[in-house]
CSV table of C-alpha atoms in Angstrom, one decimal:
chain,number,residue,atom,x,y,z
A,157,ALA,CA,105.3,68.8,105.3
A,158,GLN,CA,107.3,71.4,102.7
A,159,THR,CA,108.2,74.6,104.7
A,160,VAL,CA,109.3,77.7,103.2
A,161,THR,CA,111.2,80.4,104.8
A,162,GLN,CA,111.8,83.8,104.2
A,163,SER,CA,114.2,85.3,106.4
A,164,GLN,CA,113.9,89.1,105.4
A,165,PRO,CA,110.8,90.6,106.8
A,166,GLU,CA,111.6,93.9,105.2
A,167,MET,CA,113.7,95.1,102.4
A,168,SER,CA,114.3,98.8,101.1
A,169,VAL,CA,115.7,99.7,97.6
A,170,GLN,CA,116.4,102.9,96.0
A,171,GLU,CA,114.4,103.4,92.6
A,172,ALA,CA,116.6,102.3,89.6
A,173,GLU,CA,118.8,99.9,91.9
A,174,THR,CA,118.8,96.2,92.2
A,175,VAL,CA,117.4,94.1,95.2
A,176,THR,CA,117.6,90.6,96.0
A,177,LEU,CA,115.0,88.8,98.1
A,178,SER,CA,116.0,85.5,99.7
A,179,CYS,CA,114.0,82.2,100.1
A,180,THR,CA,115.1,78.7,101.2
A,181,TYR,CA,112.5,75.7,101.4
A,182,ASP,CA,112.6,72.2,102.6
A,183,THR,CA,111.5,69.1,100.8
A,184,SER,CA,112.4,65.4,100.0
A,185,GLU,CA,110.9,65.7,96.6
A,186,SER,CA,113.2,66.0,93.5
A,187,ASP,CA,110.8,67.5,91.2
A,188,TYR,CA,108.4,70.4,92.2
A,189,TYR,CA,107.7,73.9,91.3
A,190,LEU,CA,108.7,77.3,92.8
A,191,PHE,CA,106.9,80.6,92.7
A,192,TRP,CA,107.0,84.3,93.5
A,193,TYR,CA,104.0,86.4,94.1
A,194,LYS,CA,103.6,89.8,94.7
A,195,GLN,CA,100.7,91.1,96.8
A,196,PRO,CA,100.1,94.9,96.7
A,197,PRO,CA,97.7,96.9,99.0
A,198,SER,CA,94.9,95.7,97.1
A,199,ARG,CA,95.7,92.2,98.6
A,200,GLN,CA,95.5,90.4,94.9
A,201,MET,CA,98.3,87.9,94.6
A,202,ILE,CA,99.9,88.5,91.4
A,203,LEU,CA,102.3,85.8,89.9
A,204,VAL,CA,105.9,87.4,89.3
A,205,ILE,CA,108.0,84.3,88.1
A,206,ARG,CA,107.9,80.4,88.4
A,207,GLN,CA,110.5,77.7,88.2
A,208,GLU,CA,110.4,74.1,87.6
A,209,ALA,CA,112.8,72.4,89.6
A,210,TYR,CA,113.9,70.0,86.7
A,211,LYS,CA,115.2,73.0,85.1
A,212,GLN,CA,118.6,74.0,85.6
A,213,GLN,CA,118.2,77.3,83.8
A,214,ASN,CA,117.1,79.9,86.1
A,215,ALA,CA,113.7,81.9,85.0
A,216,THR,CA,113.9,85.3,83.8
A,217,GLU,CA,110.9,87.6,83.3
A,218,ASN,CA,111.8,91.2,82.1
A,219,ARG,CA,113.3,92.9,85.3
A,220,PHE,CA,112.9,89.9,87.4
A,221,SER,CA,115.0,86.9,87.6
A,222,VAL,CA,115.6,84.0,90.0
A,223,ASN,CA,118.8,82.2,91.4
A,224,PHE,CA,117.7,78.7,91.8
A,225,GLN,CA,120.2,76.7,93.7
A,226,LYS,CA,118.6,73.2,94.2
A,227,ALA,CA,121.2,71.5,96.1
A,228,ALA,CA,121.1,74.1,98.6
A,229,LYS,CA,117.2,74.6,98.2
A,230,SER,CA,117.5,78.3,97.7
A,231,PHE,CA,115.3,80.3,95.6
A,232,SER,CA,116.2,84.1,95.4
A,233,LEU,CA,114.4,86.9,93.5
A,234,LYS,CA,116.5,89.6,92.0
A,235,ILE,CA,114.7,92.9,91.0
A,236,SER,CA,116.6,95.0,88.6
A,237,ASP,CA,115.9,98.6,88.0
A,238,SER,CA,113.4,99.0,90.6
A,239,GLN,CA,110.5,100.9,90.1
A,240,LEU,CA,108.0,102.6,92.8
A,241,GLY,CA,105.5,100.1,91.5
A,242,ASP,CA,107.5,97.4,92.6
A,243,ALA,CA,106.6,98.2,96.4
A,244,ALA,CA,104.7,95.3,97.8
A,245,MET,CA,104.6,92.1,99.8
A,246,TYR,CA,106.6,89.2,98.1
A,247,PHE,CA,105.8,85.6,98.7
A,248,CYS,CA,107.9,82.6,97.8
A,249,ALA,CA,105.9,79.6,97.3
A,250,TYR,CA,106.4,75.8,96.8
A,251,ARG,CA,104.0,73.4,95.0
A,252,ARG,CA,104.5,69.8,95.5
A,253,PRO,CA,104.3,67.3,92.6
A,254,ASN,CA,101.1,66.1,91.6
A,255,SER,CA,99.7,63.7,94.0
A,256,ASN,CA,96.4,62.5,95.3
A,257,SER,CA,96.5,65.0,98.3
A,258,GLY,CA,96.6,68.1,95.9
A,259,TYR,CA,98.8,70.4,94.6
A,260,ALA,CA,98.1,73.8,96.2
A,261,LEU,CA,100.9,76.4,97.2
A,262,ASN,CA,102.9,76.4,100.3
A,263,PHE,CA,103.7,80.1,101.2
A,264,GLY,CA,106.5,81.8,103.0
A,265,LYS,CA,105.8,84.8,105.5
A,266,GLY,CA,106.7,87.1,102.9
A,267,THR,CA,109.1,90.2,102.5
A,268,SER,CA,107.8,93.7,102.5
A,269,LEU,CA,109.6,95.5,99.9
A,270,LEU,CA,109.9,99.3,99.9
A,271,VAL,CA,111.2,101.3,97.0
A,272,THR,CA,112.5,104.9,97.9
A,273,PRO,CA,112.8,107.9,95.0
B,95,GLU,CA,89.5,87.3,80.8
B,96,ALA,CA,87.4,88.3,84.0
B,97,GLY,CA,89.5,87.6,87.2
B,98,VAL,CA,88.4,85.5,90.3
B,99,ALA,CA,85.5,87.5,92.1
B,100,GLN,CA,85.2,87.4,95.6
B,101,SER,CA,82.5,89.1,97.9
B,102,PRO,CA,82.2,90.7,100.4
B,103,ARG,CA,85.4,92.7,100.2
B,104,TYR,CA,85.1,93.6,104.1
B,105,LYS,CA,83.1,92.1,106.9
B,106,ILE,CA,82.9,92.9,110.7
B,107,ILE,CA,81.1,90.4,112.9
B,108,GLU,CA,80.7,89.8,116.4
B,109,LYS,CA,82.2,86.5,117.9
B,110,ARG,CA,80.2,83.4,117.9
B,111,GLN,CA,78.3,84.8,114.8
B,112,SER,CA,78.2,83.4,111.6
B,113,VAL,CA,79.5,84.6,108.1
B,114,ALA,CA,79.7,83.4,104.5
B,115,PHE,CA,82.4,84.1,101.8
B,116,TRP,CA,81.7,83.8,97.9
B,117,CYS,CA,83.9,83.1,95.3
B,118,ASN,CA,83.5,82.8,91.3
B,119,PRO,CA,86.5,81.6,89.9
B,120,ILE,CA,87.9,82.0,86.1
B,121,SER,CA,85.5,80.5,83.7
B,122,GLY,CA,86.9,77.0,82.9
B,123,HIS,CA,89.4,76.7,86.0
B,124,ALA,CA,88.6,73.0,87.3
B,125,THR,CA,90.5,73.9,90.7
B,126,LEU,CA,89.4,76.3,93.3
B,127,TYR,CA,91.4,76.7,96.6
B,128,TRP,CA,90.4,78.9,99.8
B,129,TYR,CA,93.4,80.4,101.6
B,130,GLN,CA,93.3,82.1,105.1
B,131,GLN,CA,96.0,84.7,105.5
B,132,ILE,CA,96.5,86.0,109.1
B,133,LEU,CA,98.2,89.6,109.3
B,134,GLY,CA,101.9,89.6,108.8
B,135,GLN,CA,101.8,85.7,107.6
B,136,GLY,CA,101.7,83.9,104.1
B,137,PRO,CA,98.2,82.5,103.1
B,138,LYS,CA,97.6,79.0,104.4
B,139,LEU,CA,95.4,76.5,102.6
B,140,LEU,CA,92.0,75.8,103.9
B,141,ILE,CA,90.6,73.7,101.3
B,142,GLN,CA,91.0,72.7,97.5
B,143,PHE,CA,88.6,71.7,95.2
B,144,GLN,CA,88.8,69.8,92.0
B,145,ASN,CA,85.5,70.3,90.1
B,146,ASN,CA,82.9,69.8,92.9
B,147,GLY,CA,85.0,67.5,95.0
B,148,VAL,CA,87.4,68.0,97.7
B,149,VAL,CA,90.9,67.2,97.1
B,150,ASP,CA,92.4,68.6,100.2
B,151,ASP,CA,90.9,69.8,103.4
B,152,SER,CA,93.2,68.7,105.8
B,153,GLN,CA,93.9,72.2,107.5
B,154,LEU,CA,90.1,73.4,107.5
B,155,PRO,CA,89.0,73.4,111.0
B,156,LYS,CA,85.9,71.4,110.4
B,157,ASP,CA,84.2,71.9,113.7
B,158,ARG,CA,83.5,75.5,112.5
B,159,PHE,CA,84.5,76.0,108.8
B,160,SER,CA,82.7,74.7,106.0
B,161,ALA,CA,83.1,75.0,102.1
B,162,GLU,CA,81.1,73.8,99.4
B,163,ARG,CA,81.3,74.0,95.5
B,164,LEU,CA,78.1,72.4,94.6
B,165,LYS,CA,78.2,72.7,90.6
B,166,GLY,CA,81.7,72.8,90.2
B,167,VAL,CA,81.8,76.5,89.5
B,168,ASP,CA,81.5,79.0,92.3
B,169,SER,CA,82.1,78.2,96.0
B,170,THR,CA,80.8,79.4,99.6
B,171,LEU,CA,83.2,79.4,102.8
B,172,LYS,CA,81.3,79.5,105.9
B,173,ILE,CA,82.4,80.1,109.5
B,174,GLN,CA,80.2,79.3,112.4
B,175,PRO,CA,80.7,80.3,115.0
B,176,ALA,CA,83.5,82.8,114.3
B,177,LYS,CA,86.4,83.2,117.0
B,178,LEU,CA,88.6,86.4,117.6
B,179,GLU,CA,91.4,84.2,116.0
B,180,ASP,CA,89.5,83.9,112.5
B,181,SER,CA,90.2,87.6,111.8
B,182,ALA,CA,92.1,87.4,108.4
B,183,VAL,CA,91.9,87.9,104.8
B,184,TYR,CA,90.4,85.0,103.0
B,185,LEU,CA,91.7,84.7,99.6
B,186,CYS,CA,90.1,82.3,96.9
B,187,ALA,CA,92.1,81.3,93.9
B,188,SER,CA,91.8,78.9,90.7
B,189,SER,CA,94.0,77.2,88.4
B,190,LEU,CA,93.5,75.4,85.2
B,191,ASP,CA,93.6,71.8,86.3
B,192,THR,CA,96.7,71.3,88.4
B,193,GLY,CA,98.2,74.9,88.6
B,194,PHE,CA,101.2,74.0,86.3
B,195,TYR,CA,100.8,77.4,84.7
B,196,GLY,CA,100.0,79.5,87.8
B,197,TYR,CA,97.1,80.2,90.0
B,198,THR,CA,94.9,83.3,89.6
B,199,PHE,CA,93.8,85.0,92.9
B,200,GLY,CA,90.8,87.0,93.9
B,201,SER,CA,91.3,90.4,96.1
B,202,GLY,CA,90.1,88.5,99.0
B,203,THR,CA,87.4,89.1,102.1
B,204,ARG,CA,89.0,90.9,105.2
B,205,LEU,CA,87.2,89.5,108.1
B,206,THR,CA,87.3,91.3,111.6
B,207,VAL,CA,85.7,89.6,114.5
B,208,VAL,CA,85.1,91.5,117.4
């Protein structure tokens, strides 16, 4: 089974600064998908960014970007110009290629991000 | 578009009682997922439906958990009888077919078993 590891239970960043959240994963597949989700206290998981493993270019969405290192099986999230509204739990997730056994997400344990004024 | 609807938002029951959660996915989303999120952990898949058929229920504790999606639209997850360790948030998500373009989650039901 694929495992997703987030080694930072908590991170803190000052407003307007940059922070990087780490994620590593284990898989024997060559083609897969990776996601970062944000979960605020409302509990609803919100998609932040996604990356297809076959694409070498790192995904970017406004202030959010990833550093995807396929050989190292690393998928870190960089948040630039942090805002108070970025404070939340962040989950890294892996989705295996299409298969008969489904294509649900495999989540890490999460990183709690605190943003200070 | 309307999001994924879940109810109830909170539920407190005693151990050995039964409980049911309801989910209505985004209109047109063929695939529906139920996840269990224990405090301090990431969500764990319980069951995945494609229309009204089960694709993956390998992690569903079938001796006490059951789920159905009879008409391929809304779904119900049931626990009977509940144990203390079932205390968690139960999240429902849906996706357009295989989730290639992402998944939409509901706000979950927080279950407390006392």
